Amino acid sequence: MKKTNYKELEKFISNSRLKSYEQIIKKKKLENLIAAYHWNKQVSTSLYPILQCLEITLRNALHIAGSKAFQASDWYEQVLKHGGDEKFKSDAATHSIKYFRKSAGYKKEPRKKAWLSNHESMLLGSKRKLTNDGKVLSANNVISTVMFGFWVSFFEDAYAGIDPNKSLWPHQESKVFLPGGVANRKQAHLLLLDLQRLRNRMSHHEPVWKDKSVVDDKSAIQFLHTQVDNALLLIRSFSTERYEHLLKSGKVAFFKGVCSERTLLAYLRGDQFKRLDKRKVKRLVCREMRNVRVEPVILTVHDVPKFVVDLWPNQ
């Protein structure tokens, strides 16, 4: 097999990107940095279905509650309008210099533009995309097009108030959150903001473990496990069935195995971890299937690229 040219790889990954991995490995050789880079990609892969489950469950939990509370499939229009008014009024001294907003009591004036909140702009952008794609501007199409951040923004203070005909919170907390989950809208918002940052790092191909609490490999792994625990808490708060189905799918077990010191070490050691020929793979898999402990097995099979055997029991 041809020897890997790590210097050539570095050119097309970038030195600055690889240097960020020095934080989680002791021997800071280029080949180790690239191994940690590949481990990070595998961790990102294992995180994706968990965060996707959270996003879809969050979206539908809000949509079900909002549609019923405001008696409209496009309930978000009314909620966004009132929330936008509250945001404008909260900093009217600044906003009203260049902008107006009639619904907030600030009339149109010469040379002033209509003001939209960032949240309203997200919705407008999604509608434009649907129009450009030749799709109908139905509520179903809109809610399936807007991004994760759109739903997270509904947990901001601007959407809390005493009038249940205008505000989501606290009136919908008992409809959105199940007992035994997150305590309230504010706790959910803090957790969602952290998970949104994690999702953004994945989208930008950054180290997913980047956080001020991370100082080494152990704290990086602990940070990611905490984020997944928080995602699971939120999913369970919205739907017990959705939470249990995610566990049964094996996606959480797969994440826990990939995001571990053992698996990171497997990437750093390369071919030193386990060497098998093709005939022994079946034997190893059958043996692992008898184990109660669930953990991916990292293998290097002769003449076959490295792969992950993902095993979990029915629950």
Short mmCIF file of C-alpha atoms in Angstrom, two decimals:
data_model
loop_
_atom_site.label_atom_id
_atom_site.label_comp_id
_atom_site.label_asym_id
_atom_site.label_seq_id
_atom_site.Cartn_x
_atom_site.Cartn_y
_atom_site.Cartn_z
CA MET A 1 0.00 0.00 0.00
CA LYS A 2 1.28 3.46 -0.90
CA LYS A 3 2.67 5.43 2.04
CA THR A 4 0.53 8.42 3.05
CA ASN A 5 1.96 11.83 2.17
CA TYR A 6 0.84 13.83 5.22
CA LYS A 7 2.39 17.07 3.99
CA GLU A 8 0.30 16.86 0.84
CA LEU A 9 -2.82 16.23 2.92
CA GLU A 10 -2.01 19.22 5.13
CA LYS A 11 -2.04 21.54 2.11
CA PHE A 12 -5.62 20.62 1.24
CA ILE A 13 -6.98 20.53 4.79
CA SER A 14 -5.02 23.64 5.93
CA ASN A 15 -2.43 24.06 8.64
CA SER A 16 -4.61 26.38 10.71
CA ARG A 17 -7.48 23.87 10.76
CA LEU A 18 -5.21 21.01 11.78
CA LYS A 19 -3.49 23.04 14.50
CA SER A 20 -6.81 23.35 16.32
CA TYR A 21 -6.57 19.61 17.03
CA GLU A 22 -3.39 20.05 19.07
CA GLN A 23 -5.62 20.72 22.06
CA ILE A 24 -6.86 17.12 22.26
CA ILE A 25 -3.74 15.08 21.45
CA LYS A 26 -0.49 14.73 23.37
CA LYS A 27 1.89 13.84 20.51
CA LYS A 28 1.35 16.70 18.10
CA LYS A 29 2.80 15.06 14.99
CA LEU A 30 1.15 15.90 11.70
CA GLU A 31 -0.10 12.34 11.20
CA ASN A 32 -1.78 12.46 14.63
CA LEU A 33 -3.43 15.78 13.84
CA ILE A 34 -4.85 14.32 10.64
CA ALA A 35 -6.02 11.21 12.53
CA ALA A 36 -7.83 13.43 15.07
CA TYR A 37 -9.33 15.37 12.15
CA HIS A 38 -10.78 12.14 10.75
CA TRP A 39 -12.06 11.14 14.20
CA ASN A 40 -13.85 14.49 14.44
CA LYS A 41 -15.56 13.80 11.11
CA GLN A 42 -16.73 10.41 12.38
CA VAL A 43 -18.04 12.00 15.59
CA SER A 44 -19.90 14.59 13.48
CA THR A 45 -21.46 11.76 11.49
CA SER A 46 -22.67 10.10 14.70
CA LEU A 47 -24.08 13.40 16.02
CA TYR A 48 -26.10 14.21 12.92
CA PRO A 49 -29.08 11.85 13.40
CA ILE A 50 -29.44 12.91 17.05
CA LEU A 51 -29.50 16.62 16.20
CA GLN A 52 -31.77 15.94 13.23
CA CYS A 53 -34.19 14.11 15.52
CA LEU A 54 -34.12 17.07 17.92
CA GLU A 55 -34.77 19.59 15.14
CA ILE A 56 -37.73 17.73 13.66
CA THR A 57 -39.24 16.93 17.06
CA LEU A 58 -38.85 20.55 18.21
CA ARG A 59 -40.39 21.85 15.00
CA ASN A 60 -43.43 19.60 15.23
CA ALA A 61 -43.93 20.16 18.96
CA LEU A 62 -44.10 23.91 18.39
CA HIS A 63 -46.23 23.57 15.26
CA ILE A 64 -48.79 21.33 16.95
CA ALA A 65 -49.10 23.63 19.98
CA GLY A 66 -49.04 26.84 17.93
CA SER A 67 -51.62 25.67 15.38
CA LYS A 68 -54.05 24.72 18.15
CA ALA A 69 -53.46 27.82 20.29
CA PHE A 70 -53.87 30.33 17.45
CA GLN A 71 -56.32 28.28 15.37
CA ALA A 72 -54.22 28.66 12.22
CA SER A 73 -51.71 26.53 10.34
CA ASP A 74 -49.61 29.64 9.75
CA TRP A 75 -49.72 30.60 13.46
CA TYR A 76 -46.08 31.69 13.28
CA GLU A 77 -47.09 34.77 11.24
CA GLN A 78 -49.11 36.20 14.13
CA VAL A 79 -46.56 35.25 16.77
CA LEU A 80 -43.66 36.68 14.76
CA LYS A 81 -45.51 39.96 14.20
CA HIS A 82 -46.18 40.50 17.89
CA GLY A 83 -42.68 39.34 18.85
CA GLY A 84 -41.19 41.68 16.24
CA ASP A 85 -43.15 44.59 17.70
CA GLU A 86 -41.79 43.78 21.15
CA LYS A 87 -38.22 43.59 19.83
CA PHE A 88 -38.56 46.93 18.05
CA LYS A 89 -39.99 48.65 21.12
CA SER A 90 -37.31 47.19 23.40
CA ASP A 91 -34.68 49.25 21.55
CA ALA A 92 -36.83 51.83 19.81
CA ALA A 93 -34.37 54.67 20.47
CA THR A 94 -31.86 52.95 18.19
CA HIS A 95 -34.20 51.32 15.68
CA SER A 96 -36.36 54.40 15.06
CA ILE A 97 -33.39 56.45 13.82
CA LYS A 98 -33.39 54.65 10.47
CA TYR A 99 -36.49 52.46 10.57
CA PHE A 100 -40.23 52.53 11.17
CA ARG A 101 -42.68 49.82 12.25
CA LYS A 102 -46.35 50.73 12.05
CA SER A 103 -47.59 47.77 14.09
CA ALA A 104 -45.31 48.84 16.96
CA GLY A 105 -46.65 52.41 16.87
CA TYR A 106 -43.82 53.98 14.85
CA LYS A 107 -45.24 55.50 11.67
CA LYS A 108 -43.61 55.62 8.27
CA GLU A 109 -41.39 58.67 7.75
CA PRO A 110 -39.32 59.95 4.81
CA ARG A 111 -36.03 58.09 4.24
CA LYS A 112 -36.89 55.46 6.85
CA LYS A 113 -37.14 51.76 5.95
CA ALA A 114 -39.55 49.17 7.30
CA TRP A 115 -37.91 47.18 10.13
CA LEU A 116 -37.91 43.40 10.36
CA SER A 117 -36.46 41.30 13.15
CA ASN A 118 -33.82 38.68 12.29
CA HIS A 119 -36.46 36.07 13.05
CA GLU A 120 -38.91 37.59 10.55
CA SER A 121 -36.10 37.80 7.99
CA MET A 122 -35.53 34.04 8.36
CA LEU A 123 -39.16 33.43 7.45
CA LEU A 124 -39.02 35.85 4.53
CA GLY A 125 -35.89 34.13 3.19
CA SER A 126 -37.57 30.73 3.34
CA LYS A 127 -40.63 32.05 1.50
CA ARG A 128 -38.44 33.52 -1.22
CA LYS A 129 -36.69 30.18 -1.62
CA LEU A 130 -40.01 28.38 -1.98
CA THR A 131 -41.16 30.93 -4.57
CA ASN A 132 -37.90 30.65 -6.52
CA ASP A 133 -38.26 26.86 -6.48
CA GLY A 134 -41.81 27.15 -7.83
CA LYS A 135 -43.39 25.71 -4.68
CA VAL A 136 -46.65 26.70 -3.01
CA LEU A 137 -46.31 28.92 0.09
CA SER A 138 -48.24 26.49 2.28
CA ALA A 139 -47.63 26.15 6.01
CA ASN A 140 -46.29 22.61 5.51
CA ASN A 141 -43.78 23.81 2.92
CA VAL A 142 -42.71 26.75 5.06
CA ILE A 143 -42.11 24.78 8.26
CA SER A 144 -40.11 22.15 6.39
CA THR A 145 -37.91 24.82 4.78
CA VAL A 146 -36.96 27.08 7.68
CA MET A 147 -33.73 26.33 9.54
CA PHE A 148 -33.11 25.09 13.09
CA GLY A 149 -32.37 28.63 14.29
CA PHE A 150 -35.88 29.71 13.30
CA TRP A 151 -37.41 27.34 15.86
CA VAL A 152 -34.83 28.13 18.53
CA SER A 153 -35.68 31.84 18.24
CA PHE A 154 -39.26 31.21 19.38
CA PHE A 155 -37.88 30.64 22.88
CA GLU A 156 -36.67 34.24 23.17
CA ASP A 157 -38.18 36.64 25.73
CA ALA A 158 -40.02 38.56 22.99
CA TYR A 159 -42.46 35.65 22.64
CA ALA A 160 -43.41 35.64 26.33
CA GLY A 161 -46.26 37.78 27.66
CA ILE A 162 -49.51 37.84 29.59
CA ASP A 163 -51.83 37.72 26.56
CA PRO A 164 -52.28 34.11 25.32
CA ASN A 165 -53.71 35.45 22.05
CA LYS A 166 -50.38 37.08 21.20
CA SER A 167 -47.61 35.24 23.06
CA LEU A 168 -46.50 31.62 23.15
CA TRP A 169 -45.09 31.60 26.66
CA PRO A 170 -45.80 30.70 29.39
CA HIS A 171 -49.22 29.66 28.07
CA GLN A 172 -47.93 26.83 25.84
CA GLU A 173 -45.31 25.39 28.21
CA SER A 174 -47.64 22.67 29.49
CA LYS A 175 -48.60 21.84 25.88
CA VAL A 176 -45.03 21.71 24.53
CA PHE A 177 -43.14 20.16 27.47
CA LEU A 178 -43.98 16.84 29.10
CA PRO A 179 -43.68 16.43 32.90
CA GLY A 180 -40.22 15.37 34.06
CA GLY A 181 -38.39 17.10 31.21
CA VAL A 182 -37.03 20.62 30.99
CA ALA A 183 -38.46 22.94 33.62
CA ASN A 184 -39.55 25.80 31.38
CA ARG A 185 -39.03 27.82 28.22
CA LYS A 186 -35.92 29.60 29.52
CA GLN A 187 -34.08 26.36 30.37
CA ALA A 188 -34.99 24.93 26.97
CA HIS A 189 -33.69 28.07 25.26
CA LEU A 190 -30.28 27.88 26.94
CA LEU A 191 -29.87 24.22 25.96
CA LEU A 192 -31.03 24.88 22.41
CA LEU A 193 -28.59 27.76 21.93
CA ASP A 194 -25.67 25.48 22.89
CA LEU A 195 -26.90 22.78 20.51
CA GLN A 196 -27.38 25.32 17.74
CA ARG A 197 -23.72 26.34 18.13
CA LEU A 198 -22.73 22.67 17.97
CA ARG A 199 -24.77 22.21 14.81
CA ASN A 200 -23.16 25.29 13.25
CA ARG A 201 -19.69 23.91 13.95
CA MET A 202 -20.67 20.71 12.18
CA SER A 203 -21.96 22.69 9.19
CA HIS A 204 -18.70 24.64 8.94
CA HIS A 205 -16.54 21.49 9.33
CA GLU A 206 -14.99 22.82 12.55
CA PRO A 207 -13.90 20.70 15.54
CA VAL A 208 -17.26 19.90 17.11
CA TRP A 209 -15.80 19.82 20.62
CA LYS A 210 -14.68 23.48 20.62
CA ASP A 211 -15.69 25.08 23.91
CA LYS A 212 -14.05 27.08 26.70
CA SER A 213 -14.40 24.06 29.01
CA VAL A 214 -12.25 21.85 26.73
CA VAL A 215 -8.56 21.53 27.62
CA ASP A 216 -7.75 17.98 26.45
CA ASP A 217 -9.23 14.83 24.90
CA LYS A 218 -11.11 13.82 28.06
CA SER A 219 -12.83 17.18 28.48
CA ALA A 220 -13.61 17.30 24.73
CA ILE A 221 -15.35 13.93 24.93
CA GLN A 222 -17.15 14.90 28.14
CA PHE A 223 -18.36 18.14 26.55
CA LEU A 224 -19.86 16.29 23.58
CA HIS A 225 -21.52 13.69 25.81
CA THR A 226 -23.09 16.52 27.83
CA GLN A 227 -24.42 18.09 24.63
CA VAL A 228 -25.99 14.80 23.56
CA ASP A 229 -27.48 14.32 27.04
CA ASN A 230 -29.05 17.78 26.71
CA ALA A 231 -30.40 16.95 23.25
CA LEU A 232 -31.94 13.75 24.63
CA LEU A 233 -33.48 15.65 27.54
CA LEU A 234 -35.13 18.05 25.10
CA ILE A 235 -36.38 15.26 22.83
CA ARG A 236 -37.81 13.42 25.85
CA SER A 237 -39.44 16.67 26.99
CA PHE A 238 -41.29 16.93 23.66
CA SER A 239 -42.11 13.26 23.00
CA THR A 240 -41.42 10.12 25.03
CA GLU A 241 -42.13 7.94 21.99
CA ARG A 242 -39.66 9.87 19.84
CA TYR A 243 -37.01 9.61 22.57
CA GLU A 244 -37.44 5.85 23.01
CA HIS A 245 -37.46 5.24 19.27
CA LEU A 246 -34.17 7.13 18.90
CA LEU A 247 -32.58 4.95 21.59
CA LYS A 248 -33.87 1.78 19.92
CA SER A 249 -32.40 2.88 16.60
CA GLY A 250 -28.90 2.53 18.06
CA LYS A 251 -27.85 6.05 17.03
CA VAL A 252 -27.11 7.13 20.61
CA ALA A 253 -25.14 3.96 21.34
CA PHE A 254 -23.18 4.51 18.14
CA PHE A 255 -22.32 8.08 19.18
CA LYS A 256 -21.15 6.92 22.61
CA GLY A 257 -18.86 4.36 21.07
CA VAL A 258 -17.39 6.70 18.45
CA CYS A 259 -17.05 9.63 20.86
CA SER A 260 -14.78 7.79 23.30
CA GLU A 261 -11.12 7.75 24.30
CA ARG A 262 -10.88 4.20 22.97
CA THR A 263 -12.04 5.14 19.48
CA LEU A 264 -9.91 8.29 19.35
CA LEU A 265 -6.94 6.11 20.29
CA ALA A 266 -7.85 3.73 17.48
CA TYR A 267 -7.60 6.58 14.98
CA LEU A 268 -4.31 7.78 16.45
CA ARG A 269 -2.77 4.29 16.41
CA GLY A 270 -3.93 3.45 12.93
CA ASP A 271 -3.18 -0.14 12.00
CA GLN A 272 -1.86 -0.99 15.47
CA PHE A 273 -5.34 -1.36 16.95
CA LYS A 274 -6.72 -4.61 15.50
CA ARG A 275 -5.54 -6.51 12.46
CA LEU A 276 -7.74 -9.20 10.99
CA ASP A 277 -8.20 -11.03 7.77
CA LYS A 278 -11.63 -11.19 6.16
CA ARG A 279 -12.36 -14.68 7.50
CA LYS A 280 -12.06 -13.52 11.11
CA VAL A 281 -14.45 -10.59 10.80
CA LYS A 282 -17.57 -12.78 11.07
CA ARG A 283 -16.15 -14.54 14.11
CA LEU A 284 -15.37 -11.24 15.84
CA VAL A 285 -18.79 -9.76 15.05
CA CYS A 286 -20.59 -12.84 16.37
CA ARG A 287 -18.56 -12.72 19.58
CA GLU A 288 -19.26 -9.01 20.08
CA MET A 289 -22.99 -9.58 19.52
CA ARG A 290 -23.04 -11.82 22.60
CA ASN A 291 -21.67 -8.99 24.76
CA VAL A 292 -24.09 -6.88 26.79
CA ARG A 293 -21.85 -3.81 26.48
CA VAL A 294 -22.55 -1.73 23.37
CA GLU A 295 -19.51 -0.19 21.73
CA PRO A 296 -18.40 0.14 18.10
CA VAL A 297 -15.44 -2.02 17.15
CA ILE A 298 -12.67 -0.37 15.14
CA LEU A 299 -11.03 -2.78 12.72
CA THR A 300 -8.30 -2.80 10.14
CA VAL A 301 -8.87 -5.73 7.82
CA HIS A 302 -6.03 -6.77 5.51
CA ASP A 303 -6.45 -5.18 2.07
CA VAL A 304 -9.69 -3.47 3.12
CA PRO A 305 -10.02 0.15 4.33
CA LYS A 306 -10.79 0.82 8.00
CA PHE A 307 -14.46 0.69 8.91
CA VAL A 308 -16.70 0.69 11.98
CA VAL A 309 -18.81 -2.28 13.04
CA ASP A 310 -21.88 -0.80 14.73
CA LEU A 311 -23.59 -3.28 17.08
CA TRP A 312 -26.47 -2.73 19.50
CA PRO A 313 -29.16 -4.90 21.12
CA ASN A 314 -32.91 -4.58 20.67
CA GLN A 315 -34.32 -2.53 23.55
#
